[in-house]
Amino acid sequence: GSGGVIITSIVYHPSQHDTIAVGRKDGTIDVYAPSNYESPGGATAAYKRLHHFTNHFKPIRSLTFSSSSSSNGGNGSNDGALLITGSDDGHIFIYDIFSRSTSTTMVSSIPNAHTSWILSTCSIPNSSRFVTCGADGKIKVWDTSLVNAGAVHTFDTVGGKNMVWGVSASYDSRKMISCDDNGMIQVYSCEE
């Protein structure tokens, strides 16, 4: 691990079921997979760190793996090649966790994606799109192949002043929901 730094978010990989990503209070992110050796005492759940990312400078509140990456044409496979991270710094970073490169595996960044904390992220199934929400009261839809063009869609909460704590997309990719600090649940269409 990272020397006892508080873990603020964690997520399983969608197809490499034993691979996990961990976000920490100091802004670091680690990706772990099971090691191929038996640890002392016979335990077989030993993990090795595959990646250590240090681009964020504030707590990581949310991590999600892509449903489909632009590298596979958004063909609907649940490849999870991209790790999407959101932090209290308002930035989004996207990493290719299967990269064999010895240099950085960051494929994109979105500085100031939100004007405040990013509180939740989720992938839209069978799509290259993902959703973020934050303390700025915004819900934003992004496309991994078009991140430099900005958000594909931006939604405000009712009244536009409530922190949006959670967001999730339906399994059929047609709708998404959000919840805010006023106790409101809102449903949005993901269809064009």
mmCIF file of C-alpha atoms in Angstrom, residues 11-94:
data_model
loop_
_atom_site.group_PDB
_atom_site.id
_atom_site.type_symbol
_atom_site.label_atom_id
_atom_site.label_comp_id
_atom_site.label_asym_id
_atom_site.label_seq_id
_atom_site.Cartn_x
_atom_site.Cartn_y
_atom_site.Cartn_z
ATOM 1 C CA VAL A 11 -13.342 -0.053 -7.356
ATOM 2 C CA TYR A 12 -13.107 -3.528 -8.880
ATOM 3 C CA HIS A 13 -12.185 -3.900 -12.547
ATOM 4 C CA PRO A 14 -15.261 -5.006 -14.585
ATOM 5 C CA SER A 15 -13.635 -7.961 -16.370
ATOM 6 C CA GLN A 16 -10.311 -8.558 -14.563
ATOM 7 C CA HIS A 17 -12.292 -9.296 -11.409
ATOM 8 C CA ASP A 18 -9.344 -9.471 -9.029
ATOM 9 C CA THR A 19 -7.843 -6.169 -10.214
ATOM 10 C CA ILE A 20 -8.691 -3.150 -8.062
ATOM 11 C CA ALA A 21 -8.004 0.573 -8.104
ATOM 12 C CA VAL A 22 -7.600 2.490 -4.855
ATOM 13 C CA GLY A 23 -7.825 6.275 -4.406
ATOM 14 C CA ARG A 24 -6.289 7.938 -1.371
ATOM 15 C CA LYS A 25 -6.675 11.074 0.693
ATOM 16 C CA ASP A 26 -3.278 12.389 -0.483
ATOM 17 C CA GLY A 27 -4.414 12.267 -4.137
ATOM 18 C CA THR A 28 -2.498 9.138 -5.082
ATOM 19 C CA ILE A 29 -4.018 6.207 -6.946
ATOM 20 C CA ASP A 30 -2.799 2.620 -6.975
ATOM 21 C CA VAL A 31 -3.879 -0.272 -9.206
ATOM 22 C CA TYR A 32 -3.371 -3.762 -7.774
ATOM 23 C CA ALA A 33 -3.683 -7.306 -9.113
ATOM 24 C CA PRO A 34 -3.120 -10.672 -7.434
ATOM 25 C CA SER A 35 0.475 -11.803 -7.410
ATOM 26 C CA ASN A 36 1.418 -15.264 -8.606
ATOM 27 C CA TYR A 37 2.976 -16.448 -5.378
ATOM 28 C CA GLU A 38 1.672 -17.803 -2.108
ATOM 29 C CA SER A 39 2.336 -15.428 0.760
ATOM 30 C CA PRO A 40 3.708 -16.603 4.148
ATOM 31 C CA GLY A 41 1.085 -18.455 6.147
ATOM 32 C CA GLY A 42 -0.535 -19.899 3.026
ATOM 33 C CA ALA A 43 -2.731 -16.907 2.197
ATOM 34 C CA THR A 44 -3.320 -16.603 -1.542
ATOM 35 C CA ALA A 45 -4.787 -13.105 -1.569
ATOM 36 C CA ALA A 46 -1.462 -11.279 -1.887
ATOM 37 C CA TYR A 47 -1.626 -8.329 -4.276
ATOM 38 C CA LYS A 48 1.092 -6.532 -6.202
ATOM 39 C CA ARG A 49 0.942 -2.897 -7.262
ATOM 40 C CA LEU A 50 0.766 -2.470 -11.046
ATOM 41 C CA HIS A 51 0.523 1.325 -11.207
ATOM 42 C CA HIS A 52 1.012 4.296 -8.901
ATOM 43 C CA PHE A 53 -0.399 7.637 -10.134
ATOM 44 C CA THR A 54 0.370 10.996 -8.521
ATOM 45 C CA ASN A 55 -1.342 13.549 -10.800
ATOM 46 C CA HIS A 56 -4.076 14.649 -8.371
ATOM 47 C CA PHE A 57 -3.170 16.811 -5.406
ATOM 48 C CA LYS A 58 -6.351 16.421 -3.337
ATOM 49 C CA PRO A 59 -8.396 13.414 -2.115
ATOM 50 C CA ILE A 60 -9.685 10.966 -4.724
ATOM 51 C CA ARG A 61 -13.422 10.680 -4.137
ATOM 52 C CA SER A 62 -14.335 8.553 -7.124
ATOM 53 C CA LEU A 63 -12.887 5.974 -9.507
ATOM 54 C CA THR A 64 -14.518 4.066 -12.346
ATOM 55 C CA PHE A 65 -13.327 1.820 -15.130
ATOM 56 C CA SER A 66 -14.471 2.471 -18.687
ATOM 57 C CA SER A 67 -17.195 0.370 -20.171
ATOM 58 C CA SER A 68 -15.689 0.675 -23.652
ATOM 59 C CA SER A 69 -12.616 2.637 -24.582
ATOM 60 C CA SER A 70 -12.010 4.679 -27.693
ATOM 61 C CA SER A 71 -9.115 2.280 -28.348
ATOM 62 C CA ASN A 72 -11.618 -0.456 -29.166
ATOM 63 C CA GLY A 73 -13.952 1.871 -31.027
ATOM 64 C CA GLY A 74 -16.522 1.933 -28.234
ATOM 65 C CA ASN A 75 -17.680 -1.451 -29.505
ATOM 66 C CA GLY A 76 -19.547 -2.346 -26.335
ATOM 67 C CA SER A 77 -17.014 -4.732 -24.859
ATOM 68 C CA ASN A 78 -16.594 -4.276 -21.144
ATOM 69 C CA ASP A 79 -12.845 -3.888 -21.493
ATOM 70 C CA GLY A 80 -12.194 -1.516 -18.607
ATOM 71 C CA ALA A 81 -8.915 -0.450 -20.210
ATOM 72 C CA LEU A 82 -9.351 3.094 -18.950
ATOM 73 C CA LEU A 83 -9.401 4.167 -15.314
ATOM 74 C CA ILE A 84 -11.295 7.438 -14.824
ATOM 75 C CA THR A 85 -10.521 9.378 -11.648
ATOM 76 C CA GLY A 86 -12.215 12.332 -9.961
ATOM 77 C CA SER A 87 -10.862 14.369 -7.083
ATOM 78 C CA ASP A 88 -11.440 17.294 -4.748
ATOM 79 C CA ASP A 89 -9.168 19.284 -7.094
ATOM 80 C CA GLY A 90 -12.002 19.258 -9.691
ATOM 81 C CA HIS A 91 -9.802 17.510 -12.271
ATOM 82 C CA ILE A 92 -10.395 14.269 -14.153
ATOM 83 C CA PHE A 93 -7.523 12.046 -15.205
ATOM 84 C CA ILE A 94 -7.886 9.052 -17.521
#
